[in-house]
CSV table of C-alpha atoms and ligand atoms in Angstrom, one decimal:
chain,number,residue,atom,x,y,z
A,1,MET,CA,4.7,-61.6,-23.7
A,2,PRO,CA,6.3,-62.7,-26.2
A,3,ALA,CA,8.3,-59.3,-28.2
A,4,THR,CA,6.1,-59.9,-31.2
A,5,MET,CA,3.0,-59.8,-29.6
A,6,LEU,CA,4.1,-57.3,-28.1
A,7,GLU,CA,5.3,-55.7,-31.7
A,8,ILE,CA,2.2,-56.4,-33.0
A,9,LYS,CA,0.0,-54.5,-29.7
A,10,THR,CA,2.0,-52.1,-30.4
A,11,LYS,CA,1.6,-51.6,-34.2
A,12,ALA,CA,-2.2,-51.3,-33.5
A,13,PHE,CA,-2.1,-48.9,-31.5
A,14,LEU,CA,0.4,-46.6,-32.5
A,15,PRO,CA,-2.1,-44.4,-34.8
A,16,LEU,CA,-4.3,-44.0,-31.7
A,17,LEU,CA,-1.6,-42.9,-29.2
A,18,ILE,CA,-0.3,-40.7,-32.3
A,19,GLN,CA,-3.5,-39.1,-32.5
A,20,HIS,CA,-3.9,-39.2,-28.8
A,21,LEU,CA,-0.6,-37.2,-28.5
A,22,PHE,CA,-1.5,-34.8,-31.0
A,23,LEU,CA,-4.7,-33.6,-29.9
A,24,TYR,CA,-3.8,-33.4,-26.1
A,25,HIS,CA,-0.3,-31.6,-27.0
A,26,SER,CA,-2.6,-29.2,-29.4
A,27,LEU,CA,-5.2,-28.3,-26.3
A,28,SER,CA,-2.8,-28.0,-24.1
A,29,SER,CA,-0.7,-25.2,-25.8
A,30,GLN,CA,-4.2,-23.4,-26.1
A,31,LEU,CA,-4.2,-22.6,-22.6
A,32,PRO,CA,-2.9,-21.1,-19.7
A,33,ILE,CA,-1.2,-24.6,-18.1
A,34,SER,CA,-3.9,-24.5,-15.4
A,35,MET,CA,-6.7,-24.4,-17.6
A,36,ALA,CA,-5.3,-26.8,-20.4
A,37,ASN,CA,-7.0,-29.7,-19.0
A,38,LYS,CA,-10.4,-28.4,-17.4
A,39,PHE,CA,-12.0,-25.5,-19.4
A,40,THR,CA,-14.6,-23.9,-16.7
A,41,LEU,CA,-15.3,-21.5,-15.1
A,42,ASP,CA,-13.3,-22.2,-12.1
A,43,SER,CA,-10.3,-22.9,-14.1
A,44,VAL,CA,-9.9,-19.9,-16.3
A,45,ARG,CA,-10.8,-18.4,-12.7
A,46,ASP,CA,-7.3,-20.2,-11.1
A,47,ALA,CA,-5.8,-18.6,-14.1
A,48,LEU,CA,-7.2,-15.1,-13.3
A,49,ILE,CA,-5.7,-15.9,-9.9
A,50,ARG,CA,-2.1,-17.0,-10.6
A,51,GLU,CA,-1.6,-14.0,-13.0
A,52,GLU,CA,-2.1,-11.8,-10.0
A,53,ASP,CA,1.0,-13.0,-8.1
A,54,SER,CA,2.4,-11.5,-11.6
A,55,ILE,CA,1.1,-8.7,-11.4
A,56,VAL,CA,2.1,-7.8,-8.1
A,57,PHE,CA,5.0,-9.0,-8.4
A,58,SER,CA,5.6,-6.9,-11.3
A,59,LEU,CA,4.6,-3.5,-9.7
A,60,ILE,CA,7.1,-4.3,-6.8
A,61,GLU,CA,10.1,-4.9,-9.0
A,62,ARG,CA,9.0,-1.3,-10.8
A,63,ALA,CA,8.6,0.4,-7.7
A,64,ARG,CA,12.9,0.2,-7.2
A,65,PHE,CA,12.7,3.0,-9.9
A,66,PRO,CA,11.0,6.9,-9.3
A,67,TYR,CA,9.0,8.1,-11.5
A,68,ASN,CA,11.7,8.8,-14.2
A,69,ALA,CA,9.7,11.3,-16.1
A,70,PRO,CA,12.1,11.6,-18.7
A,71,ALA,CA,11.3,7.8,-20.1
A,72,TYR,CA,8.2,9.0,-21.0
A,73,ASP,CA,8.5,12.7,-22.8
A,74,SER,CA,7.8,12.1,-26.5
A,75,SER,CA,10.7,14.8,-27.2
A,76,PHE,CA,13.1,13.1,-25.6
A,77,LEU,CA,14.7,10.7,-27.7
A,78,GLY,CA,13.9,12.9,-31.6
A,79,ASN,CA,12.5,10.6,-32.8
A,80,GLY,CA,8.8,11.1,-32.0
A,81,PHE,CA,8.3,8.2,-29.7
A,82,SER,CA,9.2,8.5,-25.8
A,83,ILE,CA,11.5,5.7,-24.3
A,84,ALA,CA,8.8,3.5,-23.4
A,85,GLU,CA,6.9,3.6,-26.0
A,86,PHE,CA,10.0,3.1,-28.5
A,87,TYR,CA,10.8,-0.1,-26.6
A,88,VAL,CA,7.3,-1.3,-26.1
A,89,ARG,CA,7.1,-1.4,-30.4
A,90,GLY,CA,10.6,-2.5,-30.6
A,91,THR,CA,9.8,-5.5,-27.5
A,92,GLU,CA,6.4,-6.4,-29.6
A,93,SER,CA,7.9,-6.9,-33.0
A,94,LEU,CA,11.3,-8.7,-31.8
A,95,GLN,CA,7.9,-10.9,-29.5
A,96,ALA,CA,5.7,-11.8,-32.6
A,97,LYS,CA,9.1,-12.5,-34.6
A,98,ILE,CA,9.7,-15.4,-32.3
A,99,GLY,CA,5.9,-16.1,-31.7
A,100,ARG,CA,3.9,-14.0,-29.2
A,101,TYR,CA,0.5,-12.7,-29.6
A,102,GLN,CA,-0.9,-15.9,-31.0
A,103,LYS,CA,-3.0,-16.8,-27.9
A,104,PRO,CA,-6.1,-14.6,-27.7
A,105,GLU,CA,-4.4,-13.4,-23.9
A,106,ASP,CA,-1.5,-12.2,-25.5
A,107,VAL,CA,-2.4,-8.6,-27.1
A,108,PRO,CA,0.1,-6.7,-28.6
A,109,PHE,CA,-0.3,-2.9,-27.8
A,110,PHE,CA,0.7,-1.6,-31.2
A,111,PRO,CA,-0.7,-4.9,-33.5
A,112,ASN,CA,0.1,-2.2,-36.4
A,113,ASP,CA,2.6,-3.1,-38.6
A,114,LEU,CA,3.9,-6.8,-36.7
A,115,PRO,CA,6.2,-9.1,-38.6
A,116,SER,CA,5.1,-12.6,-38.9
A,117,PRO,CA,6.3,-15.3,-36.5
A,118,LEU,CA,8.9,-17.0,-38.0
A,119,PRO,CA,8.6,-20.2,-35.9
A,120,PRO,CA,5.7,-22.2,-37.4
A,121,THR,CA,2.5,-21.4,-34.8
A,122,LYS,CA,-0.3,-23.5,-33.6
A,123,ASN,CA,-3.6,-21.8,-33.6
A,124,SER,CA,-4.6,-21.1,-30.4
A,125,GLN,CA,-7.5,-19.0,-31.1
A,126,GLU,CA,-9.8,-22.7,-31.4
A,127,LEU,CA,-11.4,-22.9,-28.1
A,128,LEU,CA,-12.5,-19.5,-28.1
A,129,TYR,CA,-15.1,-18.2,-30.9
A,130,PRO,CA,-12.9,-16.6,-33.8
A,131,ALA,CA,-13.7,-13.2,-34.1
A,132,SER,CA,-12.1,-13.0,-30.4
A,133,SER,CA,-8.7,-11.8,-32.0
A,134,SER,CA,-9.7,-8.8,-32.3
A,135,VAL,CA,-11.3,-7.4,-28.9
A,136,SER,CA,-8.3,-5.2,-27.0
A,137,VAL,CA,-8.9,-3.1,-24.3
A,138,ASN,CA,-4.9,-2.2,-24.8
A,139,GLU,CA,-5.4,1.7,-25.6
A,140,ALA,CA,-7.8,2.0,-22.0
A,141,ILE,CA,-4.3,0.0,-20.2
A,142,TRP,CA,-1.7,2.0,-22.0
A,143,LYS,CA,-3.7,5.2,-21.0
A,144,PHE,CA,-4.3,4.6,-17.0
A,145,TYR,CA,-1.1,2.5,-16.4
A,146,PHE,CA,0.8,6.2,-17.2
A,147,THR,CA,-1.2,8.8,-16.7
A,148,GLU,CA,-3.1,7.3,-13.2
A,149,LEU,CA,-1.5,4.4,-11.4
A,150,LEU,CA,2.5,4.9,-12.3
A,151,PRO,CA,2.3,8.0,-9.8
A,152,LEU,CA,0.3,5.9,-7.4
A,153,PHE,CA,2.8,3.8,-6.7
A,154,THR,CA,6.2,5.2,-7.6
A,155,THR,CA,8.4,7.8,-5.6
A,156,LYS,CA,8.5,11.0,-7.2
A,157,GLY,CA,12.3,11.6,-8.6
A,158,ASP,CA,14.7,11.0,-11.7
A,159,ASP,CA,17.7,8.3,-11.0
A,160,GLY,CA,18.4,8.2,-14.8
A,161,ASN,CA,17.5,4.5,-14.8
A,162,TYR,CA,15.4,4.8,-18.0
A,163,ALA,CA,16.3,1.4,-19.5
A,164,SER,CA,15.5,-0.8,-16.4
A,165,THR,CA,12.5,1.7,-15.8
A,166,VAL,CA,10.6,1.2,-19.3
A,167,ALA,CA,11.4,-2.7,-19.0
A,168,SER,CA,9.5,-2.8,-16.0
A,169,ASP,CA,7.3,-0.6,-17.5
A,170,PHE,CA,6.4,-3.4,-20.1
A,171,VAL,CA,6.1,-6.5,-17.8
A,172,CYS,CA,3.9,-4.4,-15.5
A,173,LEU,CA,1.7,-3.9,-18.9
A,174,GLN,CA,2.1,-7.3,-20.7
A,175,ALA,CA,0.6,-9.0,-17.0
A,176,ILE,CA,-1.9,-6.3,-16.5
A,177,SER,CA,-3.2,-6.7,-20.3
A,178,ARG,CA,-3.2,-10.6,-20.2
A,179,ARG,CA,-5.1,-10.8,-17.1
A,180,ILE,CA,-7.9,-8.4,-18.8
A,181,HIS,CA,-7.7,-10.5,-21.7
A,182,TYR,CA,-8.0,-14.1,-19.8
A,183,GLY,CA,-12.2,-12.3,-19.6
A,184,LYS,CA,-12.2,-13.8,-23.3
A,185,TYR,CA,-12.0,-17.3,-22.1
A,186,VAL,CA,-13.9,-16.2,-18.7
A,187,ALA,CA,-16.9,-15.0,-21.6
A,188,GLU,CA,-16.9,-17.9,-23.4
A,189,VAL,CA,-17.8,-20.3,-20.3
A,190,LYS,CA,-20.1,-18.4,-19.3
A,191,PHE,CA,-21.7,-18.4,-22.2
A,192,THR,CA,-21.0,-22.3,-23.2
A,193,ASP,CA,-22.9,-22.9,-19.6
A,194,ALA,CA,-25.9,-20.7,-20.3
A,195,PRO,CA,-26.2,-20.0,-23.5
A,196,GLN,CA,-30.1,-19.5,-23.1
A,197,ASP,CA,-29.7,-17.0,-20.5
A,198,TYR,CA,-27.0,-15.1,-22.9
A,199,SER,CA,-28.0,-15.4,-25.9
A,200,PRO,CA,-31.0,-13.1,-26.2
A,201,ALA,CA,-28.9,-10.0,-24.6
A,202,ILE,CA,-26.4,-10.9,-27.5
A,203,SER,CA,-29.0,-10.3,-30.1
A,204,SER,CA,-30.8,-7.2,-28.8
A,205,LYS,CA,-27.0,-6.2,-28.4
A,206,ASP,CA,-28.2,-5.1,-24.7
A,207,ARG,CA,-24.8,-4.4,-23.2
A,208,ASP,CA,-26.1,-3.7,-19.5
A,209,ARG,CA,-27.9,-7.3,-19.3
A,210,LEU,CA,-25.1,-8.5,-20.3
A,211,MET,CA,-22.7,-6.8,-17.9
A,212,ASN,CA,-25.7,-7.6,-15.3
A,213,LEU,CA,-25.9,-11.4,-16.1
A,214,LEU,CA,-21.7,-11.5,-16.2
A,215,THR,CA,-21.2,-9.5,-13.1
A,216,PHE,CA,-20.8,-11.4,-9.3
A,217,VAL,CA,-20.5,-8.6,-7.0
A,218,ALA,CA,-19.1,-11.4,-4.1
A,219,VAL,CA,-16.2,-12.7,-5.9
A,220,GLU,CA,-15.0,-9.0,-7.2
A,221,GLU,CA,-15.0,-8.4,-3.1
A,222,ALA,CA,-12.6,-11.5,-2.8
A,223,VAL,CA,-10.1,-10.6,-5.4
A,224,LYS,CA,-10.1,-7.4,-3.9
A,225,LYS,CA,-9.2,-8.5,-1.1
A,226,ARG,CA,-6.9,-11.2,-2.0
A,227,VAL,CA,-4.9,-9.1,-4.0
A,228,GLU,CA,-4.5,-6.6,-0.8
A,229,LYS,CA,-3.2,-9.5,1.2
A,230,LYS,CA,-0.8,-11.2,-1.9
A,231,ALA,CA,0.5,-7.5,-1.6
A,232,ARG,CA,1.1,-7.3,1.6
A,233,LEU,CA,2.6,-10.4,2.3
A,234,PHE,CA,5.0,-10.4,-1.1
A,235,SER,CA,6.0,-6.6,-1.0
A,236,GLN,CA,7.2,-6.7,3.0
A,237,ASN,CA,10.2,-6.1,4.1
A,238,VAL,CA,11.6,-9.0,5.7
A,239,THR,CA,13.8,-8.6,8.8
A,240,LEU,CA,15.6,-11.6,10.5
A,241,ASP,CA,15.6,-9.7,13.8
A,242,GLU,CA,13.2,-11.0,16.4
A,243,ASN,CA,12.8,-8.0,18.2
A,244,ASP,CA,12.1,-5.5,15.9
A,245,SER,CA,9.3,-4.2,17.4
A,246,GLY,CA,9.0,-2.1,14.5
A,247,LYS,CA,6.2,-1.2,11.8
A,248,THR,CA,6.1,-3.8,9.1
A,249,GLN,CA,8.0,-1.8,5.5
A,250,TYR,CA,5.9,-2.4,2.2
A,251,LYS,CA,7.5,-1.9,-1.3
A,252,ILE,CA,4.2,-1.1,-3.0
A,253,ASN,CA,1.5,0.1,-1.0
A,254,PRO,CA,-1.1,-2.7,-0.9
A,255,LEU,CA,-4.4,-0.5,-1.2
A,256,VAL,CA,-2.8,1.1,-4.2
A,257,VAL,CA,-3.3,-2.9,-6.0
A,258,SER,CA,-6.8,-3.5,-4.8
A,259,HIS,CA,-7.7,-0.3,-6.5
A,260,LEU,CA,-6.0,-1.3,-9.1
A,261,TYR,CA,-8.2,-3.8,-9.6
A,262,ASP,CA,-11.1,-2.5,-8.1
A,263,LYS,CA,-11.0,1.0,-10.5
A,264,TRP,CA,-9.5,-0.7,-14.0
A,265,VAL,CA,-8.5,-4.5,-14.0
A,266,MET,CA,-12.0,-5.9,-13.1
A,267,PRO,CA,-14.2,-3.1,-15.2
A,268,LEU,CA,-11.9,-3.8,-18.4
A,269,THR,CA,-12.1,-7.4,-17.9
A,270,LYS,CA,-16.0,-7.4,-17.7
A,271,LEU,CA,-15.5,-4.6,-21.0
A,272,VAL,CA,-13.9,-7.6,-22.8
A,273,GLU,CA,-16.2,-10.2,-21.6
A,274,VAL,CA,-19.6,-8.1,-23.1
A,275,GLU,CA,-17.3,-6.9,-26.2
A,276,TYR,CA,-16.4,-10.7,-26.9
A,277,LEU,CA,-19.8,-11.9,-26.3
A,278,LEU,CA,-21.3,-9.1,-28.9
A,279,LEU,CA,-19.2,-10.7,-31.3
A,280,ARG,CA,-19.9,-14.3,-29.9
A,281,LEU,CA,-22.8,-14.9,-32.4
A,282,SER,CA,-21.9,-12.5,-35.4
B,1,LIG,O1,-14.9,-14.1,-12.4
B,1,LIG,C1,-15.7,-13.8,-13.2
B,1,LIG,O2,-16.8,-14.8,-13.3
B,1,LIG,C2,-15.3,-13.1,-13.9
B,1,LIG,O3,-16.0,-12.6,-14.9
B,1,LIG,C3,-14.3,-12.1,-13.5
B,1,LIG,C4,-13.9,-11.4,-12.5
B,1,LIG,C5,-13.0,-10.1,-12.2
B,1,LIG,O4,-12.3,-9.5,-13.2
B,1,LIG,O5,-11.9,-10.7,-11.3
B,1,LIG,C6,-14.9,-10.1,-13.3
B,1,LIG,C7,-16.3,-10.1,-13.1
B,1,LIG,C8,-17.5,-10.5,-11.8
B,1,LIG,O6,-17.8,-9.9,-11.8
B,1,LIG,C9,-16.5,-11.4,-11.0
B,1,LIG,C10,-14.9,-11.3,-11.4
């Protein structure tokens, strides 16, 4: 093709190409990568499955340190905050400045007085119903994580590594929170797949009916089995000794991970789904 023809064709298609690239970029930046191309129940479930890895690895990292009670004592620093809370507040503030907390699944634990992002941000809430950004169950996550979960997978004791300890806690909290708030996408896709089923229950604010509609017992059983298996695989101590017939050692008890999902992660994901749906027609 002569250069001039090529130029003419390129010129003609350029606006289309730019429009396409812009559309692709703005859509793909709204969702976790695996969900970017197709927004279906399967693709959203894939994102939940990927998040399991992050949760298991974050717990393994936290389990390197003992419980370290002084890190959670609000009188320890003398400023009214525990080291954990002081760290999370400060880190969230910094992360907000560089553009975090713009996505529906990235929900801060201390949303009040967060600074505005310095870089320009995209509207990442577009695929969801706008009111969804207000749905947060982080207070419940904070409570169960520190009071009930932490003692289940850390050893008793105090090694003085408080800074590393609370940094690990924050990674766990963020991974768990992100997984639970993905529930907004799950709810949206379930609603758009069957508005005729969900709309009456939403209009009558029938929480029990919504909970029944969105619950899949077989899926929950599979999730529990898979996360326990992942914890077994990812946290086992690996030796090169072929004749090692000793019992496999785990860095975290795999049963704690299935318990975490059974008692908190899935119930709170469902709560996020219900809260999201109740706002869906408002
Ligand atoms: O996969 C779904 O349909 C979800 O809503 C997610 C989830 C979960 O938290 O893993 C929650 C409720 C369902 O009963 C099954 C699984």
